[in-house]
PDB file of N, CA, C and O in Angstrom:
ATOM      1  N   ASN A 174      61.731   9.739  26.316  1.00  0.00           N
ATOM      2  CA  ASN A 174      62.455   8.819  25.520  1.00  0.00           C
ATOM      3  C   ASN A 174      61.026   7.682  25.680  1.00  0.00           C
ATOM      4  O   ASN A 174      59.587   8.146  26.469  1.00  0.00           O
ATOM      5  N   LYS A 175      60.541   7.547  24.966  1.00  0.00           N
ATOM      6  CA  LYS A 175      59.084   6.738  24.962  1.00  0.00           C
ATOM      7  C   LYS A 175      59.163   6.007  24.973  1.00  0.00           C
ATOM      8  O   LYS A 175      59.681   4.726  24.288  1.00  0.00           O
ATOM      9  N   ASN A 176      58.372   4.305  25.206  1.00  0.00           N
ATOM     10  CA  ASN A 176      58.087   3.015  25.599  1.00  0.00           C
ATOM     11  C   ASN A 176      57.105   2.835  24.491  1.00  0.00           C
ATOM     12  O   ASN A 176      55.998   3.678  24.630  1.00  0.00           O
ATOM     13  N   VAL A 177      57.311   2.509  23.538  1.00  0.00           N
ATOM     14  CA  VAL A 177      56.248   1.051  22.528  1.00  0.00           C
ATOM     15  C   VAL A 177      56.339   0.169  23.422  1.00  0.00           C
ATOM     16  O   VAL A 177      56.756  -0.480  22.774  1.00  0.00           O
ATOM     17  N   LYS A 178      54.929   0.036  22.883  1.00  0.00           N
ATOM     18  CA  LYS A 178      54.277  -1.430  23.771  1.00  0.00           C
ATOM     19  C   LYS A 178      55.064  -2.089  21.748  1.00  0.00           C
ATOM     20  O   LYS A 178      53.643  -1.956  21.741  1.00  0.00           O
ATOM     21  N   PHE A 179      54.759  -3.735  22.623  1.00  0.00           N
ATOM     22  CA  PHE A 179      54.865  -4.558  21.439  1.00  0.00           C
ATOM     23  C   PHE A 179      53.972  -5.302  21.118  1.00  0.00           C
ATOM     24  O   PHE A 179      53.956  -6.415  22.263  1.00  0.00           O
ATOM     25  N   ASN A 180      53.417  -5.121  21.075  1.00  0.00           N
ATOM     26  CA  ASN A 180      51.378  -6.515  20.735  1.00  0.00           C
ATOM     27  C   ASN A 180      51.470  -6.726  19.982  1.00  0.00           C
ATOM     28  O   ASN A 180      50.551  -6.100  20.073  1.00  0.00           O
ATOM     29  N   TYR A 181      51.695  -7.790  19.540  1.00  0.00           N
ATOM     30  CA  TYR A 181      50.727  -8.498  18.573  1.00  0.00           C
ATOM     31  C   TYR A 181      49.956 -10.013  17.867  1.00  0.00           C
ATOM     32  O   TYR A 181      50.720 -10.275  18.622  1.00  0.00           O
ATOM     33  N   ILE A 182      49.335 -10.162  16.964  1.00  0.00           N
ATOM     34  CA  ILE A 182      49.064 -11.484  16.825  1.00  0.00           C
ATOM     35  C   ILE A 182      49.237 -12.073  15.228  1.00  0.00           C
ATOM     36  O   ILE A 182      49.314 -10.704  14.938  1.00  0.00           O
ATOM     37  N   ILE A 183      49.295 -12.996  15.500  1.00  0.00           N
ATOM     38  CA  ILE A 183      49.195 -14.037  13.884  1.00  0.00           C
ATOM     39  C   ILE A 183      47.948 -14.314  13.815  1.00  0.00           C
ATOM     40  O   ILE A 183      47.331 -15.751  14.372  1.00  0.00           O
ATOM     41  N   LYS A 184      46.987 -13.785  12.577  1.00  0.00           N
ATOM     42  CA  LYS A 184      45.992 -13.468  12.502  1.00  0.00           C
ATOM     43  C   LYS A 184      45.982 -15.190  11.300  1.00  0.00           C
ATOM     44  O   LYS A 184      46.868 -15.122   9.650  1.00  0.00           O
ATOM     45  N   ILE A 185      45.211 -15.859  11.162  1.00  0.00           N
ATOM     46  CA  ILE A 185      45.647 -16.955  10.666  1.00  0.00           C
ATOM     47  C   ILE A 185      44.221 -17.282   9.580  1.00  0.00           C
ATOM     48  O   ILE A 185      44.894 -17.543   8.076  1.00  0.00           O
ATOM     49  N   ALA A 186      42.884 -17.585  10.375  1.00  0.00           N
ATOM     50  CA  ALA A 186      42.121 -17.018   9.225  1.00  0.00           C
ATOM     51  C   ALA A 186      40.163 -17.214   9.866  1.00  0.00           C
ATOM     52  O   ALA A 186      40.619 -17.200  11.688  1.00  0.00           O
ATOM     53  N   ASP A 187      39.910 -16.297   9.217  1.00  0.00           N
ATOM     54  CA  ASP A 187      38.136 -16.489   9.773  1.00  0.00           C
ATOM     55  C   ASP A 187      37.527 -17.893   9.402  1.00  0.00           C
ATOM     56  O   ASP A 187      37.796 -18.631   7.960  1.00  0.00           O
ATOM     57  N   PHE A 188      36.784 -17.754  10.247  1.00  0.00           N
ATOM     58  CA  PHE A 188      35.865 -18.441   9.953  1.00  0.00           C
ATOM     59  C   PHE A 188      34.363 -18.578  10.024  1.00  0.00           C
ATOM     60  O   PHE A 188      34.433 -18.020  10.642  1.00  0.00           O
ATOM     61  N   TYR A 189      33.613 -19.392   9.256  1.00  0.00           N
ATOM     62  CA  TYR A 189      32.371 -18.440   9.396  1.00  0.00           C
ATOM     63  C   TYR A 189      31.270 -20.027  11.075  1.00  0.00           C
ATOM     64  O   TYR A 189      30.368 -19.370  11.941  1.00  0.00           O
ATOM     65  N   PHE A 190      31.794 -21.055  11.435  1.00  0.00           N
ATOM     66  CA  PHE A 190      31.446 -21.973  12.018  1.00  0.00           C
ATOM     67  C   PHE A 190      32.250 -21.809  12.899  1.00  0.00           C
ATOM     68  O   PHE A 190      33.582 -22.692  12.618  1.00  0.00           O
ATOM     69  N   LEU A 191      32.177 -21.267  14.763  1.00  0.00           N
ATOM     70  CA  LEU A 191      32.919 -22.389  15.942  1.00  0.00           C
ATOM     71  C   LEU A 191      33.525 -23.396  15.008  1.00  0.00           C
ATOM     72  O   LEU A 191      34.575 -23.726  15.437  1.00  0.00           O
ATOM     73  N   ARG A 192      32.404 -24.898  14.894  1.00  0.00           N
ATOM     74  CA  ARG A 192      33.475 -25.835  14.736  1.00  0.00           C
ATOM     75  C   ARG A 192      34.994 -25.825  14.140  1.00  0.00           C
ATOM     76  O   ARG A 192      35.027 -27.136  14.286  1.00  0.00           O
ATOM     77  N   SER A 193      34.804 -25.066  12.671  1.00  0.00           N
ATOM     78  CA  SER A 193      35.372 -25.664  12.074  1.00  0.00           C
ATOM     79  C   SER A 193      37.032 -24.614  12.568  1.00  0.00           C
ATOM     80  O   SER A 193      37.464 -25.081  12.612  1.00  0.00           O
ATOM     81  N   ALA A 194      37.107 -23.617  13.752  1.00  0.00           N
ATOM     82  CA  ALA A 194      37.146 -22.530  14.327  1.00  0.00           C
ATOM     83  C   ALA A 194      38.715 -23.496  14.728  1.00  0.00           C
ATOM     84  O   ALA A 194      39.711 -23.590  14.768  1.00  0.00           O
ATOM     85  N   LYS A 195      37.309 -24.652  15.403  1.00  0.00           N
ATOM     86  CA  LYS A 195      37.649 -25.570  17.014  1.00  0.00           C
ATOM     87  C   LYS A 195      39.235 -26.511  15.342  1.00  0.00           C
ATOM     88  O   LYS A 195      40.170 -26.463  16.185  1.00  0.00           O
ATOM     89  N   LEU A 196      38.414 -26.902  14.716  1.00  0.00           N
ATOM     90  CA  LEU A 196      40.075 -27.324  14.102  1.00  0.00           C
ATOM     91  C   LEU A 196      40.158 -27.574  13.875  1.00  0.00           C
ATOM     92  O   LEU A 196      42.139 -28.127  13.755  1.00  0.00           O
ATOM     93  N   MET A 197      40.562 -25.783  13.393  1.00  0.00           N
ATOM     94  CA  MET A 197      42.330 -24.812  12.674  1.00  0.00           C
ATOM     95  C   MET A 197      43.268 -25.279  13.944  1.00  0.00           C
ATOM     96  O   MET A 197      44.704 -25.522  13.743  1.00  0.00           O
ATOM     97  N   LYS A 198      42.370 -25.024  14.861  1.00  0.00           N
ATOM     98  CA  LYS A 198      43.355 -24.343  15.647  1.00  0.00           C
ATOM     99  C   LYS A 198      43.842 -26.398  16.631  1.00  0.00           C
ATOM    100  O   LYS A 198      45.336 -26.174  16.740  1.00  0.00           O
ATOM    101  N   SER A 199      43.075 -27.403  16.493  1.00  0.00           N
ATOM    102  CA  SER A 199      43.762 -28.603  16.970  1.00  0.00           C
ATOM    103  C   SER A 199      44.021 -29.115  15.152  1.00  0.00           C
ATOM    104  O   SER A 199      44.964 -29.930  16.458  1.00  0.00           O
ATOM    105  N   ARG A 200      43.981 -28.316  14.478  1.00  0.00           N
ATOM    106  CA  ARG A 200      45.274 -28.622  13.704  1.00  0.00           C
ATOM    107  C   ARG A 200      46.623 -28.080  13.842  1.00  0.00           C
ATOM    108  O   ARG A 200      47.758 -29.090  13.877  1.00  0.00           O
ATOM    109  N   ILE A 201      46.630 -27.165  14.173  1.00  0.00           N
ATOM    110  CA  ILE A 201      47.224 -25.608  14.895  1.00  0.00           C
ATOM    111  C   ILE A 201      48.585 -26.459  15.916  1.00  0.00           C
ATOM    112  O   ILE A 201      50.001 -27.672  15.238  1.00  0.00           O
ATOM    113  N   ILE A 202      48.025 -27.573  16.580  1.00  0.00           N
ATOM    114  CA  ILE A 202      48.453 -27.664  18.202  1.00  0.00           C
ATOM    115  C   ILE A 202      49.126 -29.329  17.100  1.00  0.00           C
ATOM    116  O   ILE A 202      50.025 -29.281  17.914  1.00  0.00           O
ATOM    117  N   ASP A 203      48.243 -29.608  16.821  1.00  0.00           N
ATOM    118  CA  ASP A 203      48.889 -30.913  17.217  1.00  0.00           C
ATOM    119  C   ASP A 203      50.024 -31.533  15.478  1.00  0.00           C
ATOM    120  O   ASP A 203      51.473 -32.280  15.971  1.00  0.00           O
ATOM    121  N   GLU A 204      50.493 -30.607  14.816  1.00  0.00           N
ATOM    122  CA  GLU A 204      50.430 -30.135  13.714  1.00  0.00           C
ATOM    123  C   GLU A 204      52.281 -29.796  13.763  1.00  0.00           C
ATOM    124  O   GLU A 204      53.282 -28.947  13.262  1.00  0.00           O
ATOM    125  N   THR A 205      52.083 -28.449  14.933  1.00  0.00           N
ATOM    126  CA  THR A 205      52.852 -28.009  15.114  1.00  0.00           C
ATOM    127  C   THR A 205      53.995 -27.445  16.350  1.00  0.00           C
ATOM    128  O   THR A 205      53.230 -28.044  17.160  1.00  0.00           O
ATOM    129  N   THR A 206      55.198 -27.025  16.524  1.00  0.00           N
ATOM    130  CA  THR A 206      55.243 -26.724  18.610  1.00  0.00           C
ATOM    131  C   THR A 206      53.519 -25.715  18.595  1.00  0.00           C
ATOM    132  O   THR A 206      54.555 -25.075  20.177  1.00  0.00           O
ATOM    133  N   VAL A 207      52.916 -24.853  18.319  1.00  0.00           N
ATOM    134  CA  VAL A 207      53.142 -23.232  18.311  1.00  0.00           C
ATOM    135  C   VAL A 207      51.839 -23.849  20.466  1.00  0.00           C
ATOM    136  O   VAL A 207      50.931 -24.506  19.174  1.00  0.00           O
ATOM    137  N   ARG A 208      51.539 -23.256  20.539  1.00  0.00           N
ATOM    138  CA  ARG A 208      50.716 -23.580  21.721  1.00  0.00           C
ATOM    139  C   ARG A 208      50.230 -22.382  21.819  1.00  0.00           C
ATOM    140  O   ARG A 208      48.513 -22.870  22.796  1.00  0.00           O
ATOM    141  N   ASN A 209      50.492 -21.353  21.655  1.00  0.00           N
ATOM    142  CA  ASN A 209      49.277 -20.190  21.869  1.00  0.00           C
ATOM    143  C   ASN A 209      48.084 -20.020  20.915  1.00  0.00           C
ATOM    144  O   ASN A 209      47.960 -18.840  20.367  1.00  0.00           O
ATOM    145  N   VAL A 210      47.441 -20.807  20.881  1.00  0.00           N
ATOM    146  CA  VAL A 210      46.663 -20.230  19.175  1.00  0.00           C
ATOM    147  C   VAL A 210      44.704 -20.113  20.406  1.00  0.00           C
ATOM    148  O   VAL A 210      44.801 -21.223  21.358  1.00  0.00           O
ATOM    149  N   GLY A 211      44.320 -19.496  19.996  1.00  0.00           N
ATOM    150  CA  GLY A 211      43.709 -18.561  20.220  1.00  0.00           C
ATOM    151  C   GLY A 211      41.427 -18.547  19.256  1.00  0.00           C
ATOM    152  O   GLY A 211      42.059 -18.567  18.053  1.00  0.00           O
ATOM    153  N   ILE A 212      40.756 -18.684  19.700  1.00  0.00           N
ATOM    154  CA  ILE A 212      39.341 -18.477  18.852  1.00  0.00           C
ATOM    155  C   ILE A 212      39.151 -17.000  19.535  1.00  0.00           C
ATOM    156  O   ILE A 212      39.147 -17.734  20.770  1.00  0.00           O
ATOM    157  N   LYS A 213      38.625 -16.593  18.953  1.00  0.00           N
ATOM    158  CA  LYS A 213      38.806 -15.533  19.115  1.00  0.00           C
ATOM    159  C   LYS A 213      36.023 -14.865  17.992  1.00  0.00           C
ATOM    160  O   LYS A 213      36.431 -14.571  16.919  1.00  0.00           O
ATOM    161  N   LYS A 214      36.100 -14.414  19.024  1.00  0.00           N
ATOM    162  CA  LYS A 214      33.843 -14.419  18.574  1.00  0.00           C
ATOM    163  C   LYS A 214      33.653 -12.766  18.370  1.00  0.00           C
ATOM    164  O   LYS A 214      33.914 -11.801  18.922  1.00  0.00           O
ATOM    165  N   LEU A 215      33.866 -12.883  16.783  1.00  0.00           N
ATOM    166  CA  LEU A 215      34.013 -11.585  15.946  1.00  0.00           C
ATOM    167  C   LEU A 215      32.562 -11.173  16.016  1.00  0.00           C
ATOM    168  O   LEU A 215      31.650 -10.362  16.414  1.00  0.00           O
ATOM    169  N   SER A 216      31.549 -11.366  15.650  1.00  0.00           N
ATOM    170  CA  SER A 216      30.658 -11.721  15.236  1.00  0.00           C
ATOM    171  C   SER A 216      29.504 -13.419  15.899  1.00  0.00           C
ATOM    172  O   SER A 216      30.620 -14.274  15.766  1.00  0.00           O
ATOM    173  N   HIS A 217      28.214 -13.175  15.787  1.00  0.00           N
ATOM    174  CA  HIS A 217      27.342 -14.549  15.520  1.00  0.00           C
ATOM    175  C   HIS A 217      27.729 -15.363  14.803  1.00  0.00           C
ATOM    176  O   HIS A 217      27.447 -17.203  15.074  1.00  0.00           O
ATOM    177  N   THR A 218      28.872 -15.169  13.969  1.00  0.00           N
ATOM    178  CA  THR A 218      28.800 -16.012  12.456  1.00  0.00           C
ATOM    179  C   THR A 218      30.635 -15.403  12.181  1.00  0.00           C
ATOM    180  O   THR A 218      30.630 -16.341  11.038  1.00  0.00           O
ATOM    181  N   ASN A 219      31.634 -16.006  13.073  1.00  0.00           N
ATOM    182  CA  ASN A 219      32.285 -15.355  12.676  1.00  0.00           C
ATOM    183  C   ASN A 219      33.668 -15.233  13.278  1.00  0.00           C
ATOM    184  O   ASN A 219      33.323 -14.244  15.086  1.00  0.00           O
ATOM    185  N   TYR A 220      34.469 -16.187  13.266  1.00  0.00           N
ATOM    186  CA  TYR A 220      35.556 -16.694  13.948  1.00  0.00           C
ATOM    187  C   TYR A 220      37.103 -16.100  13.919  1.00  0.00           C
ATOM    188  O   TYR A 220      37.231 -16.773  12.699  1.00  0.00           O
ATOM    189  N   ARG A 221      37.366 -16.039  14.732  1.00  0.00           N
ATOM    190  CA  ARG A 221      38.973 -15.739  14.346  1.00  0.00           C
ATOM    191  C   ARG A 221      40.007 -17.135  14.724  1.00  0.00           C
ATOM    192  O   ARG A 221      39.961 -16.726  16.102  1.00  0.00           O
ATOM    193  N   VAL A 222      40.962 -17.409  14.622  1.00  0.00           N
ATOM    194  CA  VAL A 222      42.042 -18.010  14.169  1.00  0.00           C
ATOM    195  C   VAL A 222      43.404 -17.820  14.562  1.00  0.00           C
ATOM    196  O   VAL A 222      42.527 -16.053  13.522  1.00  0.00           O
ATOM    197  N   PHE A 223      44.000 -17.240  16.315  1.00  0.00           N
ATOM    198  CA  PHE A 223      44.963 -16.848  15.402  1.00  0.00           C
ATOM    199  C   PHE A 223      46.242 -17.570  16.785  1.00  0.00           C
ATOM    200  O   PHE A 223      45.891 -17.405  17.143  1.00  0.00           O
ATOM    201  N   LEU A 224      47.249 -16.219  16.593  1.00  0.00           N
ATOM    202  CA  LEU A 224      48.310 -16.906  17.306  1.00  0.00           C
ATOM    203  C   LEU A 224      48.506 -15.268  18.114  1.00  0.00           C
ATOM    204  O   LEU A 224      48.893 -14.280  17.388  1.00  0.00           O
ATOM    205  N   GLY A 225      48.912 -15.561  19.466  1.00  0.00           N
ATOM    206  CA  GLY A 225      49.401 -15.060  20.060  1.00  0.00           C
ATOM    207  C   GLY A 225      48.477 -14.551  21.636  1.00  0.00           C
ATOM    208  O   GLY A 225      47.833 -15.113  22.190  1.00  0.00           O
ATOM    209  N   PRO A 226      49.036 -13.491  21.795  1.00  0.00           N
ATOM    210  CA  PRO A 226      49.590 -12.441  21.674  1.00  0.00           C
ATOM    211  C   PRO A 226      50.827 -12.051  21.575  1.00  0.00           C
ATOM    212  O   PRO A 226      51.474 -13.242  22.393  1.00  0.00           O
ATOM    213  N   TYR A 227      51.264 -11.844  21.360  1.00  0.00           N
ATOM    214  CA  TYR A 227      53.053 -12.175  21.143  1.00  0.00           C
ATOM    215  C   TYR A 227      53.555 -10.524  21.842  1.00  0.00           C
ATOM    216  O   TYR A 227      53.629  -9.084  21.594  1.00  0.00           O
ATOM    217  N   SER A 228      54.968 -10.558  21.780  1.00  0.00           N
ATOM    218  CA  SER A 228      55.380  -9.169  22.981  1.00  0.00           C
ATOM    219  C   SER A 228      56.457  -8.653  22.705  1.00  0.00           C
ATOM    220  O   SER A 228      56.985  -7.706  23.305  1.00  0.00           O
ATOM    221  N   ASN A 229      57.574  -9.179  22.062  1.00  0.00           N
ATOM    222  CA  ASN A 229      58.477  -9.777  20.970  1.00  0.00           C
ATOM    223  C   ASN A 229      58.466 -10.003  19.731  1.00  0.00           C
ATOM    224  O   ASN A 229      57.895 -11.168  19.782  1.00  0.00           O
ATOM    225  N   LEU A 230      59.853  -9.316  19.263  1.00  0.00           N
ATOM    226  CA  LEU A 230      59.324 -10.383  18.107  1.00  0.00           C
ATOM    227  C   LEU A 230      60.009 -11.348  17.381  1.00  0.00           C
ATOM    228  O   LEU A 230      59.608 -11.962  16.860  1.00  0.00           O
ATOM    229  N   ASN A 231      61.266 -11.539  18.324  1.00  0.00           N
ATOM    230  CA  ASN A 231      61.867 -12.713  18.468  1.00  0.00           C
ATOM    231  C   ASN A 231      60.341 -14.254  18.597  1.00  0.00           C
ATOM    232  O   ASN A 231      60.397 -15.222  17.772  1.00  0.00           O
ATOM    233  N   SER A 232      59.572 -14.015  19.624  1.00  0.00           N
ATOM    234  CA  SER A 232      59.065 -15.079  20.002  1.00  0.00           C
ATOM    235  C   SER A 232      57.536 -14.955  18.789  1.00  0.00           C
ATOM    236  O   SER A 232      56.803 -16.242  18.648  1.00  0.00           O
ATOM    237  N   LEU A 233      57.250 -13.719  18.154  1.00  0.00           N
ATOM    238  CA  LEU A 233      56.188 -13.248  16.325  1.00  0.00           C
ATOM    239  C   LEU A 233      57.406 -14.451  15.140  1.00  0.00           C
ATOM    240  O   LEU A 233      56.226 -15.009  14.725  1.00  0.00           O
ATOM    241  N   LYS A 234      58.469 -14.367  16.056  1.00  0.00           N
ATOM    242  CA  LYS A 234      58.805 -14.726  14.335  1.00  0.00           C
ATOM    243  C   LYS A 234      59.321 -16.253  14.810  1.00  0.00           C
ATOM    244  O   LYS A 234      58.518 -16.955  12.962  1.00  0.00           O
ATOM    245  N   LYS A 235      59.685 -16.945  15.642  1.00  0.00           N
ATOM    246  CA  LYS A 235      59.820 -18.351  16.369  1.00  0.00           C
ATOM    247  C   LYS A 235      58.733 -18.836  15.566  1.00  0.00           C
ATOM    248  O   LYS A 235      58.335 -19.973  14.792  1.00  0.00           O
ATOM    249  N   SER A 236      57.532 -18.419  16.033  1.00  0.00           N
ATOM    250  CA  SER A 236      55.984 -19.112  15.862  1.00  0.00           C
ATOM    251  C   SER A 236      55.104 -19.310  14.696  1.00  0.00           C
ATOM    252  O   SER A 236      54.537 -19.985  14.443  1.00  0.00           O
ATOM    253  N   PHE A 237      55.997 -17.741  13.686  1.00  0.00           N
ATOM    254  CA  PHE A 237      55.967 -17.193  12.035  1.00  0.00           C
ATOM    255  C   PHE A 237      56.069 -18.703  11.707  1.00  0.00           C
ATOM    256  O   PHE A 237      56.418 -19.402  10.650  1.00  0.00           O
ATOM    257  N   ASN A 238      57.520 -18.813  11.506  1.00  0.00           N
ATOM    258  CA  ASN A 238      58.104 -20.130  11.132  1.00  0.00           C
ATOM    259  C   ASN A 238      57.545 -21.658  11.585  1.00  0.00           C
ATOM    260  O   ASN A 238      57.753 -21.791  10.753  1.00  0.00           O
ATOM    261  N   ALA A 239      57.036 -21.307  12.637  1.00  0.00           N
ATOM    262  CA  ALA A 239      56.350 -23.151  13.120  1.00  0.00           C
ATOM    263  C   ALA A 239      55.614 -23.143  12.376  1.00  0.00           C
ATOM    264  O   ALA A 239      55.259 -23.984  11.953  1.00  0.00           O
ATOM    265  N   ILE A 240      55.273 -21.708  12.015  1.00  0.00           N
ATOM    266  CA  ILE A 240      53.252 -22.756  10.906  1.00  0.00           C
ATOM    267  C   ILE A 240      53.610 -22.757   9.400  1.00  0.00           C
ATOM    268  O   ILE A 240      52.902 -22.709   9.094  1.00  0.00           O
ATOM    269  N   SER A 241      54.830 -22.542   8.954  1.00  0.00           N
ATOM    270  CA  SER A 241      54.325 -22.188   7.957  1.00  0.00           C
ATOM    271  C   SER A 241      55.165 -23.550   7.033  1.00  0.00           C
ATOM    272  O   SER A 241      54.437 -24.282   6.117  1.00  0.00           O
ATOM    273  N   VAL A 242      55.618 -24.821   8.082  1.00  0.00           N
ATOM    274  CA  VAL A 242      54.822 -26.153   7.891  1.00  0.00           C
ATOM    275  C   VAL A 242      53.932 -26.582   7.697  1.00  0.00           C
ATOM    276  O   VAL A 242      53.889 -27.524   6.350  1.00  0.00           O
ATOM    277  N   LEU A 243      52.348 -25.296   7.751  1.00  0.00           N
ATOM    278  CA  LEU A 243      51.398 -25.901   7.153  1.00  0.00           C
ATOM    279  C   LEU A 243      50.576 -25.223   6.543  1.00  0.00           C
ATOM    280  O   LEU A 243      49.481 -25.820   5.746  1.00  0.00           O
ATOM    281  N   GLU A 244      51.814 -24.119   5.624  1.00  0.00           N
ATOM    282  CA  GLU A 244      51.648 -23.243   3.807  1.00  0.00           C
ATOM    283  C   GLU A 244      50.534 -22.945   4.110  1.00  0.00           C
ATOM    284  O   GLU A 244      49.919 -23.508   2.755  1.00  0.00           O
ATOM    285  N   PHE A 245      49.938 -22.359   4.800  1.00  0.00           N
ATOM    286  CA  PHE A 245      48.620 -21.508   4.658  1.00  0.00           C
ATOM    287  C   PHE A 245      48.865 -19.993   4.475  1.00  0.00           C
ATOM    288  O   PHE A 245      50.275 -19.879   3.909  1.00  0.00           O
ATOM    289  N   ASP A 246      47.970 -19.552   3.579  1.00  0.00           N
ATOM    290  CA  ASP A 246      47.697 -18.522   2.201  1.00  0.00           C
ATOM    291  C   ASP A 246      47.442 -17.632   3.256  1.00  0.00           C
ATOM    292  O   ASP A 246      46.512 -18.046   4.482  1.00  0.00           O
ATOM    293  N   ASN A 247      46.826 -16.123   2.840  1.00  0.00           N
ATOM    294  CA  ASN A 247      46.881 -15.105   3.453  1.00  0.00           C
ATOM    295  C   ASN A 247      46.797 -14.976   4.664  1.00  0.00           C
ATOM    296  O   ASN A 247      45.761 -14.387   5.804  1.00  0.00           O
ATOM    297  N   ILE A 248      48.391 -15.484   5.354  1.00  0.00           N
ATOM    298  CA  ILE A 248      48.406 -14.854   6.803  1.00  0.00           C
ATOM    299  C   ILE A 248      48.886 -13.741   7.369  1.00  0.00           C
ATOM    300  O   ILE A 248      49.474 -13.381   6.382  1.00  0.00           O
ATOM    301  N   GLU A 249      48.275 -13.186   8.726  1.00  0.00           N
ATOM    302  CA  GLU A 249      48.362 -11.388   8.747  1.00  0.00           C
ATOM    303  C   GLU A 249      48.631 -11.835   9.940  1.00  0.00           C
ATOM    304  O   GLU A 249      48.410 -12.436  10.064  1.00  0.00           O
ATOM    305  N   ILE A 250      49.502  -9.910  10.148  1.00  0.00           N
ATOM    306  CA  ILE A 250      49.552 -10.312  11.063  1.00  0.00           C
ATOM    307  C   ILE A 250      49.571  -8.510  11.445  1.00  0.00           C
ATOM    308  O   ILE A 250      49.328  -7.625  11.212  1.00  0.00           O
ATOM    309  N   ILE A 251      49.063  -8.683  13.223  1.00  0.00           N
ATOM    310  CA  ILE A 251      48.017  -7.496  13.273  1.00  0.00           C
ATOM    311  C   ILE A 251      48.274  -7.075  14.515  1.00  0.00           C
ATOM    312  O   ILE A 251      48.574  -8.130  15.568  1.00  0.00           O
ATOM    313  N   LYS A 252      47.837  -5.955  14.681  1.00  0.00           N
ATOM    314  CA  LYS A 252      49.194  -4.756  16.071  1.00  0.00           C
ATOM    315  C   LYS A 252      47.112  -4.880  16.985  1.00  0.00           C
ATOM    316  O   LYS A 252      46.098  -4.456  15.975  1.00  0.00           O
ATOM    317  N   LYS A 253      47.931  -4.959  18.156  1.00  0.00           N
ATOM    318  CA  LYS A 253      46.138  -5.118  18.929  1.00  0.00           C
ATOM    319  C   LYS A 253      46.554  -3.833  19.891  1.00  0.00           C
ATOM    320  O   LYS A 253      47.222  -2.590  20.104  1.00  0.00           O
TER     321      LYS A 253
END
């Protein structure tokens, strides 16, 4: 009996400037019902805006559907 841990994030976009990432985070919070938006510093000049982490498929699906109104391109689901 194997226990597989479900731990995913939804990658929205990567940005060169922290200010751009913060503006995207604000837009997501203002225009959707999603509240678990994060920014991760990948390098000195690379910032990732993501949703999550999600521990089950239903919450991931709910957030994914909630951000569909923003019509983002190239959204990725990434296993953490």
